[in-house]
Amino acid sequence: MTGSHREQSTPSGPIGADALVSGLLANAIDTVFSVPGGQLDDFFDAAHRSGGKFRILRARHEQGAAYMAFGAARSTGRPSAFAVVPGPGLMNAMAALSTAWAVNAPVLCLSGQIPSEAIGSGRGYLHEIPDQLATVRTLIKYAERIDAPEKAAGMINSALTAMRTGRPGPAHLETPPDIMRSKLAAAPMPRAAELPDAPCAEQADIEKAVALLRVSKRPLIYVGGGATGAAAEVNRLARLIEAPVTCFRSGRGIVDDRDYRAQVFPAGRRLWKNADVVFAIGTRLKYPQLYWGVDDKIKIIRLDIDDREFNRYPAPAAALRGDSTATLRKLLPILRDEIKTPPASRKAELSGLKEGLRAEMKSNLRPQMEYLEAIRDVLPDEGFFCDEITQIGFVSWYGFPIHRLRGHVNCGFQGTLGYGFATALGVKAANPSAPVVSISGDGGFLYTATELAAAVEYGINLVAIVFNDNRYANVYRQQKEWFGGRFIASDLRNPDFVKFAESFGANADKASGPNELRLALERAFAARMPTIIEAHQPRDLPTPWRYILESPVRGHSIPVVTAPS
């Protein structure tokens, strides 16, 4: 179908597709994850004519391409892009866009369109869907159509600015094929997008927060993904007031887990019980407020760039609307001047909590913690760990030590089963010198397993572990515990994952337990090839949720409205 309606031709001058490529390059985006198709032909040709400056990394499915872009953006904090045909191509990518929206990842979706004059006609053009732009606008932060080739580079800048201004999030630009192939009057000379200055919270609100922190006896810092860019400032704040720093998923790595102040999620709940002031930075603060309990004795300070967060729960004692880095840089010297006597060290207390809880989890969560220890032993400190919606992935949220910023790549509250393998390929593609380990269950892995073809073709040397128990383990547990053992559709028939990997030309290995996994990982990193390790997972694992959905520790929890079972 591709190109069958056109005669072969080479543009005599720059066209709209060249402006797209130039606009991306001007913003340091030199790789786009994509799957070719009719409405992208001119874009691919422009990439070919870039002389190697601009690369298409071709996935085998639009979902895989979008997840790769998500992984690249999530692990670097920089914008990443993917390109898909309109209609079914874009719809295939929607799960990845929803995941990027959930965790505020700067992912740019570039899609084709049907011819400009036919949009809205309903004539049945290839890949036509009703009001594609309106559909995408319901899901993400910014979505527009490029309606003239001269506007392409400028609209890329507008999209990238919108993605990174205020609360970050994904953006979408669609370009009809006639606009892609339209001639430009002159060669494009785009410039990089210029971001506005990051907003800082109001002075009065900062002073209110300082007044609370200055007199606090047991402060607690709770961070989310919105604090990632302010990691240095968060660490200075924690040392200044001698406060533990806790988080759920997206805040992992902001404080190195080797620091006694870094406390994993269940430890945060134990600290929440007696905290008098909580400084929540760049986080929805959902679990503590909904499940751990609040009362009049706990004062919550919230710092967030999105002031809608201040209205989802009872008003905080101090609301700081602003960028986390800009606001903390202003707050820290004021707070330092206000603290007359340095707080006493809490090292013994916090180290004891950390060590005691870890020992308890190792006892209660076998073999999940043992598998995670094996991975941690082999994965260098600068490596990335990419989780999945799977039993060992759940435990990793609090059971896998993280030593680098953005070192735990996850999908946040979206819970996007099957996102992990393709996302990890994007992480590795964007960080080629860093070791990357992906974990998946046997169910989630097969969502994007065929992207192993792309890994082999492009030399993306990801090490992926598939934990195999031939079932959707979480579904099985719910049917067992909530529905009296009425099992349906939770057991799986799987391929031989070693033979599957080898059929693509990838490296493959097997592990029957944690010690074997440790050795298999050492061999995999030494091989420097895309590698699949099939690891045995027992069929009745202890529940990871015991350390996530725990009972309130103070006051009352905020009522949660749930659907009837």
Short mmCIF file of N, CA and C in Angstrom, two decimals, residues 42-143:
data_model
loop_
_atom_site.label_atom_id
_atom_site.label_comp_id
_atom_site.label_asym_id
_atom_site.label_seq_id
_atom_site.Cartn_x
_atom_site.Cartn_y
_atom_site.Cartn_z
N ASP A 42 7.12 10.21 3.72
CA ASP A 42 7.98 11.37 3.50
C ASP A 42 8.84 11.66 4.72
N PHE A 43 8.34 11.38 5.91
CA PHE A 43 9.12 11.56 7.12
C PHE A 43 10.31 10.60 7.14
N PHE A 44 10.06 9.35 6.79
CA PHE A 44 11.14 8.37 6.73
C PHE A 44 12.16 8.76 5.66
N ASP A 45 11.68 9.24 4.53
CA ASP A 45 12.60 9.65 3.47
C ASP A 45 13.45 10.84 3.91
N ALA A 46 12.85 11.77 4.63
CA ALA A 46 13.61 12.91 5.15
C ALA A 46 14.67 12.44 6.13
N ALA A 47 14.34 11.45 6.95
CA ALA A 47 15.33 10.88 7.86
C ALA A 47 16.49 10.27 7.08
N HIS A 48 16.17 9.57 6.00
CA HIS A 48 17.20 8.95 5.16
C HIS A 48 18.10 10.01 4.55
N ARG A 49 17.51 11.14 4.16
CA ARG A 49 18.27 12.20 3.50
C ARG A 49 19.02 13.09 4.49
N SER A 50 18.91 12.80 5.79
CA SER A 50 19.59 13.62 6.79
C SER A 50 21.08 13.33 6.87
N GLY A 51 21.52 12.32 6.15
CA GLY A 51 22.94 11.99 6.15
C GLY A 51 23.43 11.39 7.45
N GLY A 52 22.56 10.64 8.12
CA GLY A 52 22.95 9.97 9.36
C GLY A 52 22.79 10.82 10.61
N LYS A 53 22.37 12.08 10.46
CA LYS A 53 22.17 12.93 11.64
C LYS A 53 20.93 12.54 12.43
N PHE A 54 19.97 11.96 11.73
CA PHE A 54 18.69 11.64 12.34
C PHE A 54 18.39 10.17 12.11
N ARG A 55 18.04 9.46 13.18
CA ARG A 55 17.90 8.01 13.12
C ARG A 55 16.47 7.58 13.39
N ILE A 56 16.01 6.64 12.62
CA ILE A 56 14.76 5.94 12.90
C ILE A 56 15.13 4.60 13.52
N LEU A 57 14.67 4.36 14.74
CA LEU A 57 14.82 3.03 15.35
C LEU A 57 13.47 2.34 15.20
N ARG A 58 13.40 1.43 14.26
CA ARG A 58 12.12 0.82 13.90
C ARG A 58 11.73 -0.30 14.86
N ALA A 59 10.60 -0.14 15.47
CA ALA A 59 10.03 -1.19 16.30
C ALA A 59 9.21 -2.14 15.43
N ARG A 60 8.65 -3.17 16.05
CA ARG A 60 7.82 -4.12 15.31
C ARG A 60 6.33 -3.94 15.57
N HIS A 61 6.01 -2.99 16.41
CA HIS A 61 4.61 -2.69 16.73
C HIS A 61 4.57 -1.28 17.29
N GLU A 62 3.50 -0.55 16.99
CA GLU A 62 3.40 0.84 17.48
C GLU A 62 3.44 0.91 19.01
N GLN A 63 2.85 -0.08 19.66
CA GLN A 63 2.91 -0.09 21.11
C GLN A 63 4.36 -0.15 21.58
N GLY A 64 5.15 -0.99 20.93
CA GLY A 64 6.56 -1.09 21.29
C GLY A 64 7.30 0.19 21.05
N ALA A 65 7.05 0.85 19.92
CA ALA A 65 7.72 2.12 19.62
C ALA A 65 7.40 3.17 20.68
N ALA A 66 6.15 3.25 21.06
CA ALA A 66 5.74 4.26 22.04
C ALA A 66 6.34 3.97 23.41
N TYR A 67 6.36 2.70 23.80
CA TYR A 67 6.98 2.35 25.08
C TYR A 67 8.48 2.62 25.07
N MET A 68 9.13 2.39 23.94
CA MET A 68 10.56 2.69 23.87
C MET A 68 10.81 4.18 24.10
N ALA A 69 9.99 5.01 23.45
CA ALA A 69 10.12 6.45 23.68
C ALA A 69 9.86 6.79 25.15
N PHE A 70 8.88 6.13 25.74
CA PHE A 70 8.59 6.34 27.16
C PHE A 70 9.79 5.97 28.02
N GLY A 71 10.42 4.83 27.74
CA GLY A 71 11.59 4.41 28.51
C GLY A 71 12.74 5.38 28.38
N ALA A 72 12.95 5.89 27.16
CA ALA A 72 14.02 6.86 26.95
C ALA A 72 13.76 8.13 27.76
N ALA A 73 12.53 8.63 27.72
CA ALA A 73 12.19 9.85 28.45
C ALA A 73 12.22 9.63 29.95
N ARG A 74 11.71 8.51 30.41
CA ARG A 74 11.61 8.23 31.84
C ARG A 74 12.99 8.11 32.48
N SER A 75 13.95 7.56 31.75
CA SER A 75 15.27 7.29 32.31
C SER A 75 16.22 8.47 32.20
N THR A 76 15.94 9.41 31.31
CA THR A 76 16.83 10.56 31.12
C THR A 76 16.23 11.87 31.61
N GLY A 77 14.91 11.95 31.67
CA GLY A 77 14.24 13.20 31.99
C GLY A 77 14.17 14.16 30.81
N ARG A 78 14.67 13.72 29.66
CA ARG A 78 14.67 14.56 28.46
C ARG A 78 13.56 14.11 27.51
N PRO A 79 13.06 15.00 26.65
CA PRO A 79 12.02 14.61 25.70
C PRO A 79 12.50 13.51 24.76
N SER A 80 11.59 12.60 24.46
CA SER A 80 11.84 11.54 23.49
C SER A 80 10.61 11.43 22.61
N ALA A 81 10.79 10.92 21.38
CA ALA A 81 9.69 10.95 20.42
C ALA A 81 9.49 9.60 19.75
N PHE A 82 8.25 9.36 19.35
CA PHE A 82 7.94 8.21 18.50
C PHE A 82 7.00 8.69 17.40
N ALA A 83 6.95 7.94 16.31
CA ALA A 83 6.10 8.31 15.17
C ALA A 83 5.30 7.11 14.72
N VAL A 84 4.00 7.35 14.45
CA VAL A 84 3.10 6.28 14.06
C VAL A 84 2.15 6.78 12.98
N VAL A 85 1.57 5.86 12.25
CA VAL A 85 0.53 6.23 11.30
C VAL A 85 -0.73 6.58 12.08
N PRO A 86 -1.66 7.30 11.47
CA PRO A 86 -2.88 7.67 12.19
C PRO A 86 -3.79 6.47 12.42
N GLY A 87 -4.91 6.72 13.07
CA GLY A 87 -5.90 5.66 13.25
C GLY A 87 -5.37 4.50 14.07
N PRO A 88 -5.30 3.31 13.48
CA PRO A 88 -4.89 2.13 14.26
C PRO A 88 -3.48 2.25 14.82
N GLY A 89 -2.57 2.91 14.08
CA GLY A 89 -1.22 3.08 14.60
C GLY A 89 -1.21 3.90 15.88
N LEU A 90 -1.93 5.00 15.86
CA LEU A 90 -2.02 5.85 17.04
C LEU A 90 -2.76 5.15 18.17
N MET A 91 -3.83 4.44 17.84
CA MET A 91 -4.57 3.74 18.89
C MET A 91 -3.70 2.67 19.55
N ASN A 92 -2.85 2.00 18.77
CA ASN A 92 -1.95 1.01 19.35
C ASN A 92 -0.99 1.63 20.35
N ALA A 93 -0.70 2.91 20.19
CA ALA A 93 0.26 3.58 21.06
C ALA A 93 -0.37 4.21 22.29
N MET A 94 -1.68 4.16 22.40
CA MET A 94 -2.37 4.91 23.45
C MET A 94 -2.01 4.45 24.86
N ALA A 95 -1.78 3.16 25.07
CA ALA A 95 -1.44 2.70 26.42
C ALA A 95 -0.15 3.34 26.90
N ALA A 96 0.82 3.48 25.99
CA ALA A 96 2.07 4.12 26.37
C ALA A 96 1.87 5.60 26.65
N LEU A 97 1.02 6.26 25.87
CA LEU A 97 0.74 7.67 26.14
C LEU A 97 0.05 7.85 27.49
N SER A 98 -0.86 6.95 27.83
CA SER A 98 -1.52 7.06 29.13
C SER A 98 -0.52 6.84 30.26
N THR A 99 0.46 5.97 30.02
CA THR A 99 1.48 5.73 31.03
C THR A 99 2.36 6.96 31.19
N ALA A 100 2.74 7.59 30.07
CA ALA A 100 3.53 8.81 30.12
C ALA A 100 2.77 9.91 30.85
N TRP A 101 1.47 9.99 30.61
CA TRP A 101 0.64 10.98 31.31
C TRP A 101 0.64 10.71 32.82
N ALA A 102 0.55 9.44 33.21
CA ALA A 102 0.46 9.10 34.62
C ALA A 102 1.71 9.50 35.39
N VAL A 103 2.87 9.39 34.75
CA VAL A 103 4.12 9.67 35.47
C VAL A 103 4.79 10.95 34.97
N ASN A 104 4.05 11.75 34.19
CA ASN A 104 4.55 13.07 33.75
C ASN A 104 5.83 12.97 32.94
N ALA A 105 5.87 12.00 32.03
CA ALA A 105 7.06 11.80 31.20
C ALA A 105 6.96 12.63 29.92
N PRO A 106 8.04 13.30 29.51
CA PRO A 106 8.01 14.16 28.31
C PRO A 106 8.14 13.36 27.02
N VAL A 107 7.06 12.74 26.62
CA VAL A 107 7.03 11.91 25.41
C VAL A 107 6.27 12.66 24.32
N LEU A 108 6.88 12.77 23.14
CA LEU A 108 6.25 13.44 22.00
C LEU A 108 5.79 12.39 21.00
N CYS A 109 4.50 12.38 20.74
CA CYS A 109 3.90 11.49 19.74
C CYS A 109 3.75 12.26 18.43
N LEU A 110 4.37 11.75 17.37
CA LEU A 110 4.20 12.30 16.03
C LEU A 110 3.37 11.32 15.22
N SER A 111 2.26 11.76 14.70
CA SER A 111 1.44 10.84 13.91
C SER A 111 1.14 11.46 12.55
N GLY A 112 0.85 10.60 11.61
CA GLY A 112 0.36 11.06 10.33
C GLY A 112 -1.12 11.41 10.42
N GLN A 113 -1.69 11.73 9.26
CA GLN A 113 -3.12 11.98 9.16
C GLN A 113 -3.55 11.58 7.76
N ILE A 114 -4.83 11.63 7.50
CA ILE A 114 -5.30 11.47 6.13
C ILE A 114 -5.11 12.81 5.42
N PRO A 115 -5.27 12.90 4.11
CA PRO A 115 -5.07 14.19 3.41
C PRO A 115 -5.90 15.31 4.02
N SER A 116 -5.29 16.50 4.02
CA SER A 116 -5.91 17.65 4.69
C SER A 116 -7.35 17.89 4.27
N GLU A 117 -7.60 17.84 2.96
CA GLU A 117 -8.94 18.19 2.47
C GLU A 117 -9.98 17.14 2.83
N ALA A 118 -9.52 15.96 3.29
CA ALA A 118 -10.46 14.88 3.59
C ALA A 118 -10.76 14.73 5.07
N ILE A 119 -10.02 15.45 5.92
CA ILE A 119 -10.22 15.29 7.37
C ILE A 119 -11.66 15.67 7.74
N GLY A 120 -12.31 14.79 8.43
CA GLY A 120 -13.70 15.01 8.82
C GLY A 120 -14.72 14.58 7.80
N SER A 121 -14.27 14.07 6.63
CA SER A 121 -15.21 13.72 5.57
C SER A 121 -15.90 12.39 5.81
N GLY A 122 -15.25 11.50 6.54
CA GLY A 122 -15.82 10.17 6.77
C GLY A 122 -15.89 9.31 5.52
N ARG A 123 -15.02 9.56 4.55
CA ARG A 123 -15.07 8.83 3.29
C ARG A 123 -14.42 7.45 3.37
N GLY A 124 -13.71 7.18 4.44
CA GLY A 124 -13.07 5.89 4.56
C GLY A 124 -11.66 5.86 4.00
N TYR A 125 -10.92 6.94 4.17
CA TYR A 125 -9.52 6.96 3.79
C TYR A 125 -8.73 5.99 4.68
N LEU A 126 -7.61 5.53 4.13
CA LEU A 126 -6.74 4.62 4.88
C LEU A 126 -6.41 5.20 6.25
N HIS A 127 -6.69 4.44 7.32
CA HIS A 127 -6.37 4.78 8.70
C HIS A 127 -7.22 5.93 9.24
N GLU A 128 -8.32 6.27 8.59
CA GLU A 128 -9.17 7.36 9.08
C GLU A 128 -9.96 6.92 10.30
N ILE A 129 -10.00 7.80 11.31
CA ILE A 129 -10.91 7.62 12.44
C ILE A 129 -11.59 8.97 12.70
N PRO A 130 -12.75 8.97 13.34
CA PRO A 130 -13.45 10.24 13.56
C PRO A 130 -12.71 11.12 14.56
N ASP A 131 -12.42 12.33 14.14
CA ASP A 131 -11.85 13.38 14.99
C ASP A 131 -10.70 12.87 15.85
N GLN A 132 -9.65 12.45 15.16
CA GLN A 132 -8.48 11.91 15.86
C GLN A 132 -7.90 12.90 16.85
N LEU A 133 -7.82 14.15 16.48
CA LEU A 133 -7.21 15.15 17.34
C LEU A 133 -7.99 15.31 18.64
N ALA A 134 -9.31 15.33 18.54
CA ALA A 134 -10.13 15.45 19.75
C ALA A 134 -9.95 14.24 20.66
N THR A 135 -9.81 13.07 20.05
CA THR A 135 -9.61 11.85 20.83
C THR A 135 -8.34 11.94 21.65
N VAL A 136 -7.25 12.37 21.02
CA VAL A 136 -5.98 12.45 21.73
C VAL A 136 -6.01 13.55 22.79
N ARG A 137 -6.70 14.63 22.50
CA ARG A 137 -6.75 15.74 23.47
C ARG A 137 -7.39 15.36 24.80
N THR A 138 -8.24 14.34 24.78
CA THR A 138 -8.85 13.91 26.04
C THR A 138 -7.85 13.23 26.96
N LEU A 139 -6.72 12.81 26.41
CA LEU A 139 -5.81 11.95 27.16
C LEU A 139 -4.53 12.65 27.61
N ILE A 140 -4.01 13.57 26.81
CA ILE A 140 -2.69 14.10 27.11
C ILE A 140 -2.71 15.62 27.21
N LYS A 141 -1.56 16.20 27.48
CA LYS A 141 -1.47 17.61 27.84
C LYS A 141 -1.63 18.55 26.66
N TYR A 142 -1.13 18.17 25.49
CA TYR A 142 -1.08 19.08 24.36
C TYR A 142 -1.24 18.27 23.08
N ALA A 143 -2.10 18.71 22.19
CA ALA A 143 -2.28 18.03 20.91
C ALA A 143 -2.70 19.04 19.86
#
